[in-house]
Amino acid sequence: MSIFDKLKSMLKPEVKSQRPDDVIRQTLLQHGDDGTKLRTVDHLAYFGSQHDQAAYMTFVQENGFTLGDCDDDFSVAFTKESAVVGEEFDREIAALELKAMELNGDYDGWGCPVAP
């Protein structure tokens, strides 16, 4: 059982069925942020090789993201100014997830500050 599976088993049933993006959006909303304002959104992905990491770094830069600093081997931290709601954002996240999978990696997700 992976760490994600263990954590998921500890969640309430209504939280288990929610996508991580929706959980983040609900948390933002609880703090007065509807997600429509532009803000710096942080992203993180992990890879098993330098080759795959480099290919993903190229992909995110070509798609308007700025690379950040990472302490982990073969991880990629990157940011972009955007809102965190809407079809455009959801499509962008789906593309990040798909590209990471294509490169034998794992898109870990996104986070951002509250923008009231």
mmCIF file of C-alpha atoms in Angstrom:
data_model
loop_
_atom_site.group_PDB
_atom_site.id
_atom_site.type_symbol
_atom_site.label_atom_id
_atom_site.label_comp_id
_atom_site.label_asym_id
_atom_site.label_seq_id
_atom_site.Cartn_x
_atom_site.Cartn_y
_atom_site.Cartn_z
ATOM 1 C CA MET A 1 0.000 0.000 0.000
ATOM 2 C CA SER A 2 1.413 3.393 -0.998
ATOM 3 C CA ILE A 3 1.547 6.365 1.342
ATOM 4 C CA PHE A 4 -1.212 7.986 -0.739
ATOM 5 C CA ASP A 5 -3.442 4.937 -0.229
ATOM 6 C CA LYS A 6 -2.797 5.035 3.518
ATOM 7 C CA LEU A 7 -3.666 8.715 3.737
ATOM 8 C CA LYS A 8 -6.732 8.258 1.573
ATOM 9 C CA SER A 9 -8.007 5.456 3.834
ATOM 10 C CA MET A 10 -7.852 7.860 6.788
ATOM 11 C CA LEU A 11 -10.007 10.528 5.119
ATOM 12 C CA LYS A 12 -13.718 10.968 5.609
ATOM 13 C CA PRO A 13 -15.799 9.309 2.847
ATOM 14 C CA GLU A 14 -16.875 12.648 1.346
ATOM 15 C CA VAL A 15 -13.245 13.754 1.022
ATOM 16 C CA LYS A 16 -12.079 10.470 -0.538
ATOM 17 C CA SER A 17 -14.224 10.997 -3.611
ATOM 18 C CA GLN A 18 -13.030 14.554 -4.227
ATOM 19 C CA ARG A 19 -10.217 15.399 -6.585
ATOM 20 C CA PRO A 20 -7.204 17.057 -4.923
ATOM 21 C CA ASP A 21 -7.807 20.184 -7.046
ATOM 22 C CA ASP A 22 -11.323 20.490 -5.643
ATOM 23 C CA VAL A 23 -10.079 20.084 -2.065
ATOM 24 C CA ILE A 24 -7.589 22.931 -2.585
ATOM 25 C CA ARG A 25 -10.278 25.103 -4.171
ATOM 26 C CA GLN A 26 -12.657 24.444 -1.263
ATOM 27 C CA THR A 27 -9.931 25.420 1.206
ATOM 28 C CA LEU A 28 -9.292 28.629 -0.711
ATOM 29 C CA LEU A 29 -13.028 29.391 -0.750
ATOM 30 C CA GLN A 30 -13.224 28.895 3.008
ATOM 31 C CA HIS A 31 -10.671 31.715 3.248
ATOM 32 C CA GLY A 32 -12.594 34.075 0.961
ATOM 33 C CA ASP A 33 -10.802 33.189 -2.286
ATOM 34 C CA ASP A 34 -12.968 32.069 -5.213
ATOM 35 C CA GLY A 35 -9.900 31.163 -7.303
ATOM 36 C CA THR A 36 -10.547 33.645 -10.101
ATOM 37 C CA LYS A 37 -7.773 36.122 -9.262
ATOM 38 C CA LEU A 38 -4.328 35.706 -10.783
ATOM 39 C CA ARG A 39 -1.680 34.479 -8.375
ATOM 40 C CA THR A 40 1.571 32.520 -8.439
ATOM 41 C CA VAL A 41 0.718 28.831 -8.599
ATOM 42 C CA ASP A 42 3.438 26.383 -7.535
ATOM 43 C CA HIS A 43 3.709 22.969 -9.195
ATOM 44 C CA LEU A 44 5.894 19.929 -8.519
ATOM 45 C CA ALA A 45 6.693 16.747 -10.434
ATOM 46 C CA TYR A 46 9.043 13.818 -9.765
ATOM 47 C CA PHE A 47 11.009 11.660 -12.200
ATOM 48 C CA GLY A 48 13.232 8.595 -12.041
ATOM 49 C CA SER A 49 15.964 9.817 -14.346
ATOM 50 C CA GLN A 50 17.762 12.973 -15.318
ATOM 51 C CA HIS A 51 16.737 12.429 -18.942
ATOM 52 C CA ASP A 52 13.012 12.389 -18.106
ATOM 53 C CA GLN A 53 13.434 15.329 -15.738
ATOM 54 C CA ALA A 54 15.165 17.386 -18.442
ATOM 55 C CA ALA A 55 12.461 16.579 -20.992
ATOM 56 C CA TYR A 56 9.746 17.692 -18.561
ATOM 57 C CA MET A 57 11.644 20.877 -17.750
ATOM 58 C CA THR A 58 11.708 21.702 -21.449
ATOM 59 C CA PHE A 59 7.971 20.948 -21.734
ATOM 60 C CA VAL A 60 6.961 23.230 -18.865
ATOM 61 C CA GLN A 61 9.176 26.079 -20.070
ATOM 62 C CA GLU A 62 7.729 25.789 -23.580
ATOM 63 C CA ASN A 63 4.264 26.115 -22.011
ATOM 64 C CA GLY A 64 4.936 29.354 -20.169
ATOM 65 C CA PHE A 65 6.041 28.094 -16.750
ATOM 66 C CA THR A 66 9.050 29.351 -14.827
ATOM 67 C CA LEU A 67 11.379 26.777 -13.315
ATOM 68 C CA GLY A 68 12.033 26.957 -9.592
ATOM 69 C CA ASP A 69 14.612 25.531 -7.236
ATOM 70 C CA CYS A 70 14.344 21.905 -6.137
ATOM 71 C CA ASP A 71 16.308 20.059 -3.493
ATOM 72 C CA ASP A 72 15.290 16.574 -4.620
ATOM 73 C CA ASP A 73 17.080 14.622 -7.337
ATOM 74 C CA PHE A 74 15.067 14.463 -10.541
ATOM 75 C CA SER A 75 12.211 16.662 -9.308
ATOM 76 C CA VAL A 76 10.902 19.704 -11.141
ATOM 77 C CA ALA A 77 9.451 22.707 -9.332
ATOM 78 C CA PHE A 78 7.798 25.333 -11.494
ATOM 79 C CA THR A 79 5.381 28.246 -11.266
ATOM 80 C CA LYS A 80 2.967 30.229 -13.373
ATOM 81 C CA GLU A 81 0.703 33.201 -12.770
ATOM 82 C CA SER A 82 -2.886 32.058 -13.198
ATOM 83 C CA ALA A 83 -6.324 31.692 -11.726
ATOM 84 C CA VAL A 84 -7.005 28.243 -10.284
ATOM 85 C CA VAL A 85 -10.549 27.734 -11.567
ATOM 86 C CA GLY A 86 -11.974 27.210 -15.015
ATOM 87 C CA GLU A 87 -11.547 24.923 -17.979
ATOM 88 C CA GLU A 88 -8.253 26.454 -19.094
ATOM 89 C CA PHE A 89 -6.610 25.734 -15.727
ATOM 90 C CA ASP A 90 -8.069 22.211 -15.614
ATOM 91 C CA ARG A 91 -6.802 21.460 -19.146
ATOM 92 C CA GLU A 92 -3.371 22.760 -18.190
ATOM 93 C CA ILE A 93 -3.249 20.480 -15.134
ATOM 94 C CA ALA A 94 -4.377 17.510 -17.223
ATOM 95 C CA ALA A 95 -1.589 18.219 -19.740
ATOM 96 C CA LEU A 96 0.992 18.424 -16.935
ATOM 97 C CA GLU A 97 -0.208 15.103 -15.507
ATOM 98 C CA LEU A 98 -0.209 13.388 -18.902
ATOM 99 C CA LYS A 99 3.256 14.607 -19.862
ATOM 100 C CA ALA A 100 4.664 13.483 -16.507
ATOM 101 C CA MET A 101 3.152 10.018 -17.025
ATOM 102 C CA GLU A 102 4.553 9.860 -20.571
ATOM 103 C CA LEU A 103 7.986 10.541 -19.091
ATOM 104 C CA ASN A 104 7.625 7.899 -16.359
ATOM 105 C CA GLY A 105 7.110 10.584 -13.749
ATOM 106 C CA ASP A 106 4.508 11.779 -11.300
ATOM 107 C CA TYR A 107 2.905 15.204 -11.315
ATOM 108 C CA ASP A 108 2.546 15.826 -7.576
ATOM 109 C CA GLY A 109 0.110 18.720 -7.823
ATOM 110 C CA TRP A 110 -0.196 22.421 -7.293
ATOM 111 C CA GLY A 111 -0.571 24.885 -4.483
ATOM 112 C CA CYS A 112 -0.976 28.619 -4.077
ATOM 113 C CA PRO A 113 -1.523 31.367 -1.562
ATOM 114 C CA VAL A 114 -4.972 32.717 -0.772
ATOM 115 C CA ALA A 115 -5.802 35.728 -2.944
ATOM 116 C CA PRO A 116 -8.785 37.436 -1.247
#
